[in-house]
Amino acid sequence: MHQASQTAPLPKDQFQRQALLTIAKSQEGKLRRVAQSIVKCPHLADDIVQDTYAKLLTAQIDTEVATPSAFITRIARNMAIDKVRQITFERTLFADSDPTDLCPAGNADCPEARLSGCQALRVIENALKELPPHVRTAFYRHRVDGFAQNVIAKDIGVSKASVCAYIHQADQRCRQALHNVELTRPA
């Protein structure tokens, strides 16, 4: 009794599912862009692409899909819209309990971007604390309060060129601090 080593052909619904998964894989970049245009976060967009694969694996597909590309894109788009609705709902539910709302980066649509923005602000704040008071004052008055350099110069009793140099010094210190943090993060 010799058994053939051939595998039985896939049932029609499994064949279609496999074809949809293959098309989804070939359009992964497009799906990511569609999702990111809605959720505004690359990390969430990646999650949505993975969720799209999961949906294709588990969805009951009774009829033949005439336009597989559009079908798959619609699934990713709908999942992204659902994610935005979920995030919006959660923000309204927990608005009073989220301490990162006080952070200027708290308006970011993406939790990872929000956290990253808050961390960057802490790094900048610490870098500015290390500067001499007159440099820090010139920087804050110009960059935060929006005063012109000549007004700051008159108020603190130095030349406009000195104020410009102070602001430049503070800018450089902030950039260097952010750069140093990037170098120490694990890849």
Coordinates of C-alpha atoms in Angstrom, one line a residue:
M1 CA 0.0 0.0 0.0
H2 CA 1.7 3.0 -1.3
Q3 CA 0.4 6.4 -0.1
A4 CA 1.0 9.4 -2.3
S5 CA 3.0 12.1 -0.7
Q6 CA 0.8 14.7 -2.3
T7 CA -1.3 17.0 -0.1
A8 CA -5.0 17.4 -0.7
P9 CA -6.0 20.7 -2.4
L10 CA -7.1 23.4 -0.1
P11 CA -10.9 24.0 0.3
K12 CA -12.1 27.1 -1.6
D13 CA -12.4 29.3 1.6
Q14 CA -8.9 28.4 2.8
F15 CA -7.5 29.0 -0.7
Q16 CA -9.1 32.5 -0.8
R17 CA -7.9 33.2 2.8
Q18 CA -4.3 32.2 1.8
A19 CA -4.6 34.5 -1.3
L20 CA -5.8 37.4 0.8
L21 CA -3.0 36.9 3.3
T22 CA -0.5 36.9 0.4
I23 CA -1.9 40.1 -1.0
A24 CA -1.9 41.7 2.4
K25 CA 1.7 40.8 2.8
S26 CA 2.6 42.4 -0.5
Q27 CA 0.7 45.6 0.4
E28 CA 2.0 45.9 4.0
G29 CA 3.5 49.3 3.3
K30 CA 0.3 50.6 1.9
L31 CA -1.7 49.2 4.8
R32 CA 0.7 50.8 7.3
R33 CA 0.4 54.2 5.5
V34 CA -3.4 54.0 5.5
A35 CA -3.5 53.1 9.2
Q36 CA -0.9 55.8 10.1
S37 CA -2.8 58.5 8.2
I38 CA -5.7 57.8 10.5
V39 CA -4.1 57.0 13.9
K40 CA -1.1 59.4 13.4
C41 CA 1.3 57.0 15.1
P42 CA 3.7 54.6 13.5
H43 CA 3.6 52.2 16.4
L44 CA -0.2 52.0 16.4
A45 CA -0.1 51.6 12.6
D46 CA 2.1 48.6 13.0
D47 CA -0.3 47.1 15.5
I48 CA -3.2 47.7 13.1
V49 CA -1.4 45.9 10.2
Q50 CA -0.9 42.9 12.5
D51 CA -4.5 43.1 13.6
T52 CA -5.5 43.1 9.9
Y53 CA -3.6 39.8 9.4
A54 CA -5.4 38.4 12.4
K55 CA -8.7 39.5 11.1
L56 CA -8.0 37.9 7.7
L57 CA -7.1 34.6 9.5
T58 CA -10.3 34.5 11.6
A59 CA -12.9 36.3 9.5
Q60 CA -15.8 34.3 8.1
I61 CA -15.6 35.0 4.3
D62 CA -18.6 33.4 2.7
T63 CA -18.4 34.8 -0.8
E64 CA -15.5 35.3 -3.2
V65 CA -13.9 38.7 -2.8
A66 CA -14.0 40.5 -6.1
T67 CA -11.4 43.2 -5.2
P68 CA -9.1 41.7 -2.7
S69 CA -6.8 44.7 -2.4
A70 CA -9.7 47.1 -1.7
F71 CA -11.2 44.5 0.8
I72 CA -7.9 44.3 2.7
T73 CA -7.4 48.1 2.7
R74 CA -11.0 48.5 4.0
I75 CA -10.3 46.1 6.9
A76 CA -7.1 48.1 7.9
R77 CA -8.9 51.4 7.5
N78 CA -11.9 50.3 9.6
M79 CA -9.6 48.9 12.3
A80 CA -7.7 52.2 12.4
I81 CA -10.9 54.1 12.8
D82 CA -12.0 51.8 15.6
K83 CA -8.6 52.4 17.3
V84 CA -9.1 56.1 17.2
R85 CA -12.6 55.8 18.6
Q86 CA -11.2 53.6 21.4
I87 CA -8.4 56.0 22.2
T88 CA -10.8 59.0 22.2
F89 CA -13.2 57.1 24.5
E90 CA -10.4 56.2 26.9
R91 CA -9.1 59.7 27.0
T92 CA -12.5 61.0 28.0
L93 CA -12.9 58.3 30.6
F94 CA -9.5 58.8 32.2
A95 CA -8.8 62.5 31.4
D96 CA -8.6 63.5 35.0
S97 CA -6.3 60.7 36.0
D98 CA -3.5 60.9 33.4
P99 CA -0.5 62.9 34.7
T100 CA 1.0 63.2 31.3
D101 CA -1.8 65.5 30.3
L102 CA 0.1 68.3 32.0
C103 CA 3.0 67.7 29.7
P104 CA 2.9 69.8 26.4
A105 CA 3.6 66.6 24.5
G106 CA 0.4 65.2 26.1
N107 CA -1.5 66.2 23.0
A108 CA 0.2 63.6 20.8
D109 CA -2.1 61.1 19.3
C110 CA 0.3 58.2 20.0
P111 CA 1.1 57.0 23.5
E112 CA 4.7 56.3 22.5
A113 CA 5.1 59.8 20.9
R114 CA 3.5 61.3 24.0
L115 CA 5.9 59.5 26.4
S116 CA 8.9 60.3 24.1
G117 CA 7.9 64.0 24.0
C118 CA 7.6 64.2 27.8
Q119 CA 11.0 62.5 28.2
A120 CA 12.6 64.9 25.8
L121 CA 11.1 67.9 27.7
R122 CA 12.5 66.5 31.0
V123 CA 16.0 66.2 29.3
I124 CA 15.8 69.8 28.0
E125 CA 14.6 71.1 31.4
N126 CA 17.5 69.4 33.2
A127 CA 20.0 70.7 30.6
L128 CA 18.7 74.3 31.1
K129 CA 19.0 74.0 34.9
E130 CA 22.7 73.4 34.4
L131 CA 23.2 76.7 32.5
P132 CA 24.1 80.0 34.3
P133 CA 21.1 82.0 35.4
H134 CA 21.6 84.8 32.9
V135 CA 21.8 82.3 29.9
R136 CA 18.7 80.5 31.1
T137 CA 16.8 83.7 31.6
A138 CA 17.6 85.0 28.1
F139 CA 16.6 81.6 26.6
Y140 CA 13.3 81.4 28.5
R141 CA 12.4 85.0 27.8
H142 CA 13.1 84.6 24.1
R143 CA 12.0 81.1 23.3
V144 CA 9.1 80.7 25.8
D145 CA 7.8 84.2 26.5
G146 CA 8.5 85.4 22.9
F147 CA 10.4 88.6 23.8
A148 CA 12.7 90.2 21.2
Q149 CA 16.4 90.0 21.8
N150 CA 16.8 93.8 22.1
V151 CA 14.1 93.9 24.8
I152 CA 15.8 91.1 26.7
A153 CA 19.2 92.9 26.3
K154 CA 17.8 96.1 27.8
D155 CA 16.1 94.3 30.7
I156 CA 19.1 92.3 31.8
G157 CA 21.7 95.0 31.0
V158 CA 23.8 93.3 28.3
S159 CA 24.2 93.8 24.5
K160 CA 21.9 92.3 22.0
A161 CA 24.9 90.2 20.7
S162 CA 25.3 88.8 24.2
V163 CA 21.6 87.8 24.3
C164 CA 22.0 86.2 20.9
A165 CA 25.0 84.3 22.2
Y166 CA 23.2 83.2 25.3
I167 CA 20.2 81.8 23.3
H168 CA 22.6 80.0 21.0
Q169 CA 24.5 78.5 23.9
A170 CA 21.2 77.3 25.5
D171 CA 20.0 75.9 22.1
Q172 CA 23.3 74.0 21.7
R173 CA 23.1 72.6 25.3
C174 CA 19.6 71.3 24.7
R175 CA 20.5 69.7 21.4
Q176 CA 23.6 68.1 23.0
A177 CA 21.6 66.7 25.9
L178 CA 19.0 65.2 23.5
H179 CA 21.8 63.8 21.4
N180 CA 23.4 62.2 24.4
V181 CA 20.1 60.6 25.5
E182 CA 19.7 59.1 22.0
L183 CA 23.2 57.6 22.1
T184 CA 22.5 55.9 25.5
R185 CA 19.2 54.4 24.4
P186 CA 19.3 50.7 23.6
A187 CA 18.8 49.9 19.9

